[in-house]
XYZ file of C-alpha atoms in Angstrom:
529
model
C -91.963 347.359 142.169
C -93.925 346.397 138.777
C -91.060 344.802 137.821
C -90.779 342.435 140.365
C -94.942 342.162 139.717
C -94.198 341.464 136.392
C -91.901 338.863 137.326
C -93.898 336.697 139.961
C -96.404 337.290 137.795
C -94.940 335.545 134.855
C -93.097 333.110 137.281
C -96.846 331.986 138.250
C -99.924 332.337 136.165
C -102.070 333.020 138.860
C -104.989 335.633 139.229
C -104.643 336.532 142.596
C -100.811 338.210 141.738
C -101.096 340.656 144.300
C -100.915 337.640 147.121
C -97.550 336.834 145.235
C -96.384 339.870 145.871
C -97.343 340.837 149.199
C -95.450 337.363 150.039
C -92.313 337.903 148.209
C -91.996 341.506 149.425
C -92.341 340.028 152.568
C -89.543 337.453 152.328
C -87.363 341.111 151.360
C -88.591 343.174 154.248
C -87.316 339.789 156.339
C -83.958 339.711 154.196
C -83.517 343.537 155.632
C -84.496 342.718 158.980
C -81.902 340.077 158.962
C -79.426 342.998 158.307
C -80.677 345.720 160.227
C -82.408 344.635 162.951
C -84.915 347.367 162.277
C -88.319 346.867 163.713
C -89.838 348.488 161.197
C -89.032 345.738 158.954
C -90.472 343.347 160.998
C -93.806 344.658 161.622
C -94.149 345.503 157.569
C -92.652 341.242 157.282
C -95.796 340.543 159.282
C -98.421 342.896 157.858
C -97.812 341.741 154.307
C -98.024 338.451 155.250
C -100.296 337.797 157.968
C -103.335 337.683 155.589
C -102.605 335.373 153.508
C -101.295 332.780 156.590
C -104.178 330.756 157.081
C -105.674 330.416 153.693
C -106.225 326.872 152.267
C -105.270 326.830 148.899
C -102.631 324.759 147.195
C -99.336 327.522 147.256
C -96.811 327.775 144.534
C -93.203 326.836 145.478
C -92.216 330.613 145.388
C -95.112 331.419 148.462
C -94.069 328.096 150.512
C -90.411 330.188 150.342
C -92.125 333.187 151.478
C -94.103 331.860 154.398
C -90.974 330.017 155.701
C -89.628 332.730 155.799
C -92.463 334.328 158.168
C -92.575 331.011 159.796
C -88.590 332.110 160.633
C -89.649 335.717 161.838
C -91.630 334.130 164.146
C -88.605 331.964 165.604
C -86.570 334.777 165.170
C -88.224 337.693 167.129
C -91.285 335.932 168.932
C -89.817 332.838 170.318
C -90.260 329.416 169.796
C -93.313 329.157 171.784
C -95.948 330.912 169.560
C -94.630 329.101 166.460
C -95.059 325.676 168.384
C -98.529 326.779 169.811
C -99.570 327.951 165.927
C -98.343 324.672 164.251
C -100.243 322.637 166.836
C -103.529 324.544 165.944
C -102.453 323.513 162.023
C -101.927 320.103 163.211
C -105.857 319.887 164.413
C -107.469 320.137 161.057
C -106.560 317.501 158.813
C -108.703 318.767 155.601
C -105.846 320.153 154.094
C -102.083 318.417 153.322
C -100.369 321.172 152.600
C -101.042 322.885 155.513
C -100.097 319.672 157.429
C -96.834 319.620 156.201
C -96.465 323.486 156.643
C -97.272 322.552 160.524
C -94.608 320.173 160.261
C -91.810 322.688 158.769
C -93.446 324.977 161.552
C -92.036 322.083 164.160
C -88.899 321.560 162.524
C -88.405 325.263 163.048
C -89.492 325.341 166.372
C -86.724 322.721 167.605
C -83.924 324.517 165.948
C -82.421 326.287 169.309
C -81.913 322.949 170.642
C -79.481 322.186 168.166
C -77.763 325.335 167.634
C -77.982 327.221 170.833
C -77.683 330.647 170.767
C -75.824 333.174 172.635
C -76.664 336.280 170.353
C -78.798 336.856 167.564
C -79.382 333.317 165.718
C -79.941 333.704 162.174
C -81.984 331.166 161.230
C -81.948 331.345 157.093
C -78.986 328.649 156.684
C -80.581 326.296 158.583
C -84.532 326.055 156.879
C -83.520 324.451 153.319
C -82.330 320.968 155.203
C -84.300 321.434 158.398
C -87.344 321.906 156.530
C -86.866 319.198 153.539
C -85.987 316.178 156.328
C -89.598 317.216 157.369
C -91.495 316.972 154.234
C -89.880 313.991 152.946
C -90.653 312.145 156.019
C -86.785 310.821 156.063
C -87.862 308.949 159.222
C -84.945 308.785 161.631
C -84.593 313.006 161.016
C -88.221 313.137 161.572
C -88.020 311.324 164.927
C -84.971 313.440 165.854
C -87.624 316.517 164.821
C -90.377 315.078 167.139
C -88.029 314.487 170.080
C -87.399 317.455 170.224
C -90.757 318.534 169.571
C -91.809 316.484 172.581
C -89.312 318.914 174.853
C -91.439 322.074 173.203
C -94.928 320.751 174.041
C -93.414 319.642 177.838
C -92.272 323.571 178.021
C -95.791 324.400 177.047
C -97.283 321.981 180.160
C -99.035 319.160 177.564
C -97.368 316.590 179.378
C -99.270 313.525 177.866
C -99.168 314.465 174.498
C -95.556 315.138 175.135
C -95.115 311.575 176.359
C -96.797 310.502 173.421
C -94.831 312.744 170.803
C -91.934 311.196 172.516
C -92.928 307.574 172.480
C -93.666 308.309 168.492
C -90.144 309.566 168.047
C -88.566 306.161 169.207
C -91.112 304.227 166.968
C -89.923 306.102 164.274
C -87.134 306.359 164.659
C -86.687 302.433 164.984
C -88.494 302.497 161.322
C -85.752 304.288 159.765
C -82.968 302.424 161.633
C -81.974 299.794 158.771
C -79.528 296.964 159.116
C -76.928 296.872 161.765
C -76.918 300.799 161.632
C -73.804 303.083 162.447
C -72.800 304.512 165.788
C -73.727 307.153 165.059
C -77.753 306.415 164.119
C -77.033 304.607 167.709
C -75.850 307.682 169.279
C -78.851 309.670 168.022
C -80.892 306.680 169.534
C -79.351 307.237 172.929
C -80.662 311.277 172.675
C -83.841 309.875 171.730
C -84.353 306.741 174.449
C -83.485 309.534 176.974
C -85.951 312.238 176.698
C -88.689 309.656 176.422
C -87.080 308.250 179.798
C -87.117 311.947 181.418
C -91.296 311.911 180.062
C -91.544 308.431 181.397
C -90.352 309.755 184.600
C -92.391 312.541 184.867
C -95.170 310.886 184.696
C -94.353 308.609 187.382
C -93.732 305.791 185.326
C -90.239 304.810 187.058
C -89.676 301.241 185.782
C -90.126 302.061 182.155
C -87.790 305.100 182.463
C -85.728 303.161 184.033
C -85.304 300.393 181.297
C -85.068 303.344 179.024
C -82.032 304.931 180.682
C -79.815 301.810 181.344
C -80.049 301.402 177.391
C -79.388 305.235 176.739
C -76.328 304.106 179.198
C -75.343 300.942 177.124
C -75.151 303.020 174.227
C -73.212 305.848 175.114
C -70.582 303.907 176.874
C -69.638 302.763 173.347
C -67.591 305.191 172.034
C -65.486 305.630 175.095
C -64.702 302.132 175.522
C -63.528 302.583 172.107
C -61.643 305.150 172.429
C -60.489 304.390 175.535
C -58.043 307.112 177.302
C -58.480 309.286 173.935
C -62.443 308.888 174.436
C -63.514 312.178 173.306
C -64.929 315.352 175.945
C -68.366 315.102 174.246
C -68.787 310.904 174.581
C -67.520 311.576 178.131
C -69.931 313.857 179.077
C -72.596 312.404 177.360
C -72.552 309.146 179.473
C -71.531 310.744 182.673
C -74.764 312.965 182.086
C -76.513 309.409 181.645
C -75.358 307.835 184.471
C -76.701 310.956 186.619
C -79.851 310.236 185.414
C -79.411 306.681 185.552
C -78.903 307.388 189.401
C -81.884 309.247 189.745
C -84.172 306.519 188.093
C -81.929 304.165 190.507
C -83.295 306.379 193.336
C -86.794 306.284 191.976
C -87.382 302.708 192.296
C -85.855 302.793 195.927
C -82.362 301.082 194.606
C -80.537 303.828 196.473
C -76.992 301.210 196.346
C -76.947 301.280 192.538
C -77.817 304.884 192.733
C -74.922 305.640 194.679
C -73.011 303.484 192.391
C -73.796 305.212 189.509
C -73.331 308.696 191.368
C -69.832 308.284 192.345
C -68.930 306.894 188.391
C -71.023 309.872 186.811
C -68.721 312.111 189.541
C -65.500 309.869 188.245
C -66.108 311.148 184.778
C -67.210 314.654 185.771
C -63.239 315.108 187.647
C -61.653 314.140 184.790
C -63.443 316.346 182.523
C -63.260 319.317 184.887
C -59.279 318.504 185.914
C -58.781 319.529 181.780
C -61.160 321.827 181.181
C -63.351 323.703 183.961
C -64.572 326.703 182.366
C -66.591 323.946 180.599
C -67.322 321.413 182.954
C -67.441 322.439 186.593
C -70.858 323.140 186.601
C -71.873 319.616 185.273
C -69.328 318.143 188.128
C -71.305 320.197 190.683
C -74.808 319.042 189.440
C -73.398 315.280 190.245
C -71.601 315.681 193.366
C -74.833 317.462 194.572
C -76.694 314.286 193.567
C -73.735 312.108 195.074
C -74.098 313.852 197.903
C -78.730 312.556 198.410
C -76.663 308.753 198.890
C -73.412 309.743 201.566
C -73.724 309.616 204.393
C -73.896 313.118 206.240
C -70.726 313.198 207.165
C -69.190 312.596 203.513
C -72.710 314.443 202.157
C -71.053 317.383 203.864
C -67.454 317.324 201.787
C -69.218 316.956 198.980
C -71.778 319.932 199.324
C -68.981 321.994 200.513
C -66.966 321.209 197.287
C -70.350 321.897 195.432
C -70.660 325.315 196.723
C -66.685 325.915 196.080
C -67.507 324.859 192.408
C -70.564 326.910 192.397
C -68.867 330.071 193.232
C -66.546 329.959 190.245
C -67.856 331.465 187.352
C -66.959 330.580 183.590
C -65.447 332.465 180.465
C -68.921 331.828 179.045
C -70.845 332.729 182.387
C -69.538 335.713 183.727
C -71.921 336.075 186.406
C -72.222 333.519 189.199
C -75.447 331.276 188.961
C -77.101 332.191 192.151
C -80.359 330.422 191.910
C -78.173 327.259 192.016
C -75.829 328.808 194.579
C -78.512 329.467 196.974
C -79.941 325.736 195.946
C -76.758 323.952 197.141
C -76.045 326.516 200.125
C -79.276 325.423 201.473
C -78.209 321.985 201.180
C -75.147 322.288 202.782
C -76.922 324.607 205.478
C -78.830 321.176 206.101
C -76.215 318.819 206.796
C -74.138 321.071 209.052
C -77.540 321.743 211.385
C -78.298 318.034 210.894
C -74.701 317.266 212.282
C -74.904 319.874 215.304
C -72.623 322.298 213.521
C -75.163 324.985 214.260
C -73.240 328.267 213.709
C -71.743 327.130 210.249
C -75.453 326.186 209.359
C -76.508 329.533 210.011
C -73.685 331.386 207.893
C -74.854 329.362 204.886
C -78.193 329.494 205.043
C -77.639 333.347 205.817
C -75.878 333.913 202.374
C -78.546 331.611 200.903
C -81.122 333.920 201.785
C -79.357 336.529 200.424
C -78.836 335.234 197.112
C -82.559 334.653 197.451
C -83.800 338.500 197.975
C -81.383 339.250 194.768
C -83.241 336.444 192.718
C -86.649 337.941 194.494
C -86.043 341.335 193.223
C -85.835 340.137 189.702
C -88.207 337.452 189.600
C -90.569 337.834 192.065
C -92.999 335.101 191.007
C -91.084 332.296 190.795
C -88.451 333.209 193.645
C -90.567 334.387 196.277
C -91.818 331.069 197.742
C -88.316 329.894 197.244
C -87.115 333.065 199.643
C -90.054 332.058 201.992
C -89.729 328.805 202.508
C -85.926 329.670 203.224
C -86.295 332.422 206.088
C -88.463 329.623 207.669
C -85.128 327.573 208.035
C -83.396 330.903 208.964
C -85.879 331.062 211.556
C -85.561 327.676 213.029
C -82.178 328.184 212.557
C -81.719 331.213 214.587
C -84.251 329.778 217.554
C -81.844 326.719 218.278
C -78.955 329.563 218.563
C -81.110 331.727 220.814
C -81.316 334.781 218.888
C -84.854 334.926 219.565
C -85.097 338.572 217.719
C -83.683 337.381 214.811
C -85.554 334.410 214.421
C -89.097 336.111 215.067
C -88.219 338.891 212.306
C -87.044 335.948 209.687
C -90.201 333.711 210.341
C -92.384 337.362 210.093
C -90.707 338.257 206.607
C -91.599 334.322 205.523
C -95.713 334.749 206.594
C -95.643 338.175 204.686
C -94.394 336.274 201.466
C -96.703 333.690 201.980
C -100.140 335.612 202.725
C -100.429 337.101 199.175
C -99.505 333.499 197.623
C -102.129 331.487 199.954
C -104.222 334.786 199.261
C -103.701 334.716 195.257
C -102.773 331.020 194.757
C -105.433 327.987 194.180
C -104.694 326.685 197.805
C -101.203 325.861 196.605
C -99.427 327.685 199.430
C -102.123 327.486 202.185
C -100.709 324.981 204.515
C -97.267 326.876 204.113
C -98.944 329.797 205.345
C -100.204 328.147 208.039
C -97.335 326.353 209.372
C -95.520 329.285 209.161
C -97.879 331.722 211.157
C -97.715 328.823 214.020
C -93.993 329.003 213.970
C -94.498 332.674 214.151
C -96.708 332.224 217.438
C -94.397 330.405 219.079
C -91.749 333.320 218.440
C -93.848 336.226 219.590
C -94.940 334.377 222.818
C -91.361 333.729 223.286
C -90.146 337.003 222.690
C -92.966 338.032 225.329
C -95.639 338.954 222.614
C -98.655 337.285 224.000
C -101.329 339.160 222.409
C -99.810 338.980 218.910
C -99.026 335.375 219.412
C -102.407 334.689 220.222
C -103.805 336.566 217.140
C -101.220 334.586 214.570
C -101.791 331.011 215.983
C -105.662 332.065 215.630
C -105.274 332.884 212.278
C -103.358 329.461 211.714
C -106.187 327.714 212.817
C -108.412 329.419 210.465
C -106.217 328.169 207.478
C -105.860 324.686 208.650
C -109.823 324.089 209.625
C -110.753 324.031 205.179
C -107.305 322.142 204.810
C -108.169 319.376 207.276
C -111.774 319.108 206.081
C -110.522 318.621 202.714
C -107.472 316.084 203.720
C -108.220 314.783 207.224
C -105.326 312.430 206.470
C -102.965 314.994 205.861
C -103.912 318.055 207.875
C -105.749 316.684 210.915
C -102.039 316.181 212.906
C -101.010 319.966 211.932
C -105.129 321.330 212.951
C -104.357 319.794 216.225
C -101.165 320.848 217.210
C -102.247 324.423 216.113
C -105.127 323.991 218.247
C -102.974 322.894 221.129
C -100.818 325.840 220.716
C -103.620 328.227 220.917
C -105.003 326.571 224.325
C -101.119 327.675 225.373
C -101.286 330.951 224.742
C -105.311 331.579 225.486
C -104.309 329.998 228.734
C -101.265 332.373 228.827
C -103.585 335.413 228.764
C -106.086 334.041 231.082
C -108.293 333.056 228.582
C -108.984 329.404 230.834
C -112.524 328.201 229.145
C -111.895 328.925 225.542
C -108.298 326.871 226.547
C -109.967 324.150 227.338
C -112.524 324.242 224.572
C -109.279 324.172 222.450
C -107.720 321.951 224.241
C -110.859 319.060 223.856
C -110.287 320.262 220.221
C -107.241 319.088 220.275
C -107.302 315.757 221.719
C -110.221 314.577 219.825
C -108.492 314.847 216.896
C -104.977 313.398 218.296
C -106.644 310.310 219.717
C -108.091 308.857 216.132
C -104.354 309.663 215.090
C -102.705 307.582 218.297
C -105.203 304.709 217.952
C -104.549 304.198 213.648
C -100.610 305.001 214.178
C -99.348 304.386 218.012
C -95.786 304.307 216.712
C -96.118 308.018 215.410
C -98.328 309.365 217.702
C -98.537 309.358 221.487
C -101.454 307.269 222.376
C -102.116 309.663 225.494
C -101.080 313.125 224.881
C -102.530 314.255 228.236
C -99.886 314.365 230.079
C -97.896 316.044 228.042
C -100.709 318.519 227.116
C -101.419 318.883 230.769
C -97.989 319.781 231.612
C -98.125 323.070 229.734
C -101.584 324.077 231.770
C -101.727 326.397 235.090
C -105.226 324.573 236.042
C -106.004 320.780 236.095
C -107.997 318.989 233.513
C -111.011 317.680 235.068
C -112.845 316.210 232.412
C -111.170 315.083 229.023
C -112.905 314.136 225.886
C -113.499 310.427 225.689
């Protein structure tokens, strides 16, 4: 050890040596960690240099080395989040350059999976001498590639306007750098660029702009395979049939739904071809389109398509071994719709079945974000189930779907609320049909209860769904004998339905007595004017 003192030491004539060393024996405990995978070396990476991470001072080439190097433990073995969230922090405090253009390597870094993805351990060394020095030079078109990807990072992290903005600065930028005529492919990179500020544009509901932005990420990109022609290589190929998908879906934005079936069924085109050749590698991508081919058929050819979109689905890859379930279960539910949409009832119900399924195995793992998904698909079992008459079934679906909802509506900032509501109506119905009266009554009570705050807060929106609840309770209180608080709901009812008749007739009956009054052992002698 004093002689690698002695040789920082003489290296940099600096007082504060131990600093220097601390740093450099960091950038060896890394080296080893590199090799052994040993958290011990790690941890000891971090300790010696954690102290010395945010100081302000102007740092000698040799401890710039050494904090890359941290910066890369970071990447490496905490994730690209935390370095992204610590170089934003940098980023705040402009007092000092250096530490602005240490953010900036920080960002560099933090972009790296999206050009080398990995499928193991990513070592991350070969990559920080060019990744990093295309940052501090400010060689504009890298940097914009750099920020483009930044702009993904901070979208992960849910800044979705500065994300917009970070992505509108990379096509500036870029544009800067773009000298000349410029090669295919600086135009190429362009096209990677123009479309993730399209996919920000569209997120934040700005659908003409993203539009604009796609059909030129289109123009682009159909470049090389018109040059190429029938030799047009796989990656050109799938590059623009991956455009025109989401050239479809900003078709479909602005209500253009014929150009966005146009574009569909030539994104599909390309998708065959690619997956005839080669579908280890591209049957997934040819699913994604027909299942977004399938939003413009009509049902009936909808249907072929979803059923070739859960034949693809099934398949898995050399590089996938397992079966994608979540997006299984996704397109099983879809084709679950069409068949009950087309009266074929009992194929509906063998999808959406095996849907749910894959649902509880997806629950088990990941219970936050797949439990509302599970939910709101035994409520389709349910209905399902109902319009086959298995009554039994349907009642214990829709019951497993209120007791995945109550803890979210419970837990959740009023998110889930109205889903809990709807759902413990449908499960009234149930019970009273399965001859469950007093149950019934208690469930549509306590759907009431939910929708009273959630009509008071949207009248627009909830009033319609208080009143039907409230009409379904004067069923079963009536059904029980319970005649006055029946009609007390009942009044309820109607004086919230007739507002709703008299602003949209063509929606709503503009007298629902008769139809309420049918479902009533006693005449109605007085209604609400």
């Amino acid at each position: 050890m004093s002689g690698l003192r002695a040789s920082i030491v003489a290296d940099d004539d600096r007082s504060s040596s131990d600093e220097w060393v601390d740093l450099a024996l960091a950038s060896l405990y890394f080296g080893r960690y590199m090799q052994s995978r040993a958290a011990d070396d790690l941890r000891e990476a971090r300790r010696r240099v954690e102290p010395y991470f945010s100081v302000k001072s102007s740092p000698s080439s040799a401890r710039a080395e050494a904090i890359e190097n941290w910066l890369a433990t970071i990447l490496e073995a905490e994730g690209t989040k935390e370095a992204l969230e610590k170089a934003l922090e940098i980023r705040k405090d402009p007092s000092n350059k250096y530490e602005r253009e240490l953010a900036n390597t920080r960002l560099a870094l933090a972009t790296l999976e999206v050009h080398e993805p990995s499928h193991g351990t990513f070592d991350v060394r070969p990559h920080l001498t060019t990744r990093s020095k295309c940052v501090l030079i400010r060689d504009d078109m890298e940097f914009a590639k750099v920020l483009s990807n930044l702009s993904n990072r901070v979208y992960d992290l849910g800044q979705k306007e500065e994300a917009l903005e970070t992505a509108e600065l990379s096509c500036k930028i870029f544009h800067q750098g773009l000298i000349g005529p410029g090669t295919l492919d600086a135009y190429l990179d362009l096209a990677t660029i123009y479309n993730n500020l399209s996919n920000r544009l569209a997120d934040a509901n700005n659908y003409p702009r993203a539009l604009e932005t796609t059909l030129e990420v289109v123009r682009i990109r159909r470049i090389p395979v018109a040059l190429a022609a029938v030799s047009a290589t796989q990656r050109h190929m799938i590059d623009l049939a991956v455009s025109l998908h989401n050239l479809s879906l900003r078709y479909h934005d602005v209500g253009n739904d014929e150009m966005a079936l146009n574009t569909a069924m030539e994104a599909v085109s390309f998708g065959r071809q690619l997956a005839k050749d080669h579908p280890d590698d591209y049957n997934v991508d040819l699913a994604d389109f027909l299942s977004n081919l399938s939003h413009h058929q009509s049902d009936t050819d909808a249907l072929e398509s979803l059923k070739e979109v859960v034949s693809l689905r099934r398949q898995p890859t050399k590089e996938r071994s397992r079966i994608d379930n979540a997006a299984l279960a996704d397109s099983l539910h879809d084709l679950y719709s069409h068949r009950f949409k087309l009266g074929l009832r009992v194929d509906a119900l063998v999808s959406m079945k095996e849907a749910v399924e894959l649902r509880r195995q997806l629950v088990r793992d990941q219970p936050r974000i797949y439990s509302v998904v599970l939910a709101r698909c035994l409520r389709d079992l349910s209905g399902c189930q109902f319009g086959l008459r298995h009554s039994e079934g349907a009642l214990e679906s829709i019951t497993e779907s209120v007791s995945l909802y109550r803890p979210l509506a419970n837990d959740g900032p009023h998110v889930y609320n109205a889903d809990l509501a709807a759902s413990l109506h449908e499960l009234s119905n149930l019970q009273s049909d399965c001859g469950r009266g007093g149950d019934a009554l208690k469930s549509i009570k306590e759907s009431v209860s939910w929708y009273r705050p959630l009509a008071k807060d949207q009248p627009h929106i909830h009033n319609v769904h208080l009143a039907a609840s409230l009409y379904n309770l004067s069923n079963r209180q009536s059904d029980l004998g319970y005649h006055e608080d029946a009609l007390e709901s009942l009044k309820e009812s109607v004086s919230l339905y007739s507002p709703l008749a008299k602003d949209r007739p063509h929606v709503y009956n503009a007298d629902p007595r008769p139809l309420l009054e049918q479902s009533l052992p006693f005449p109605i002698l007085c209604w609400p004017s």
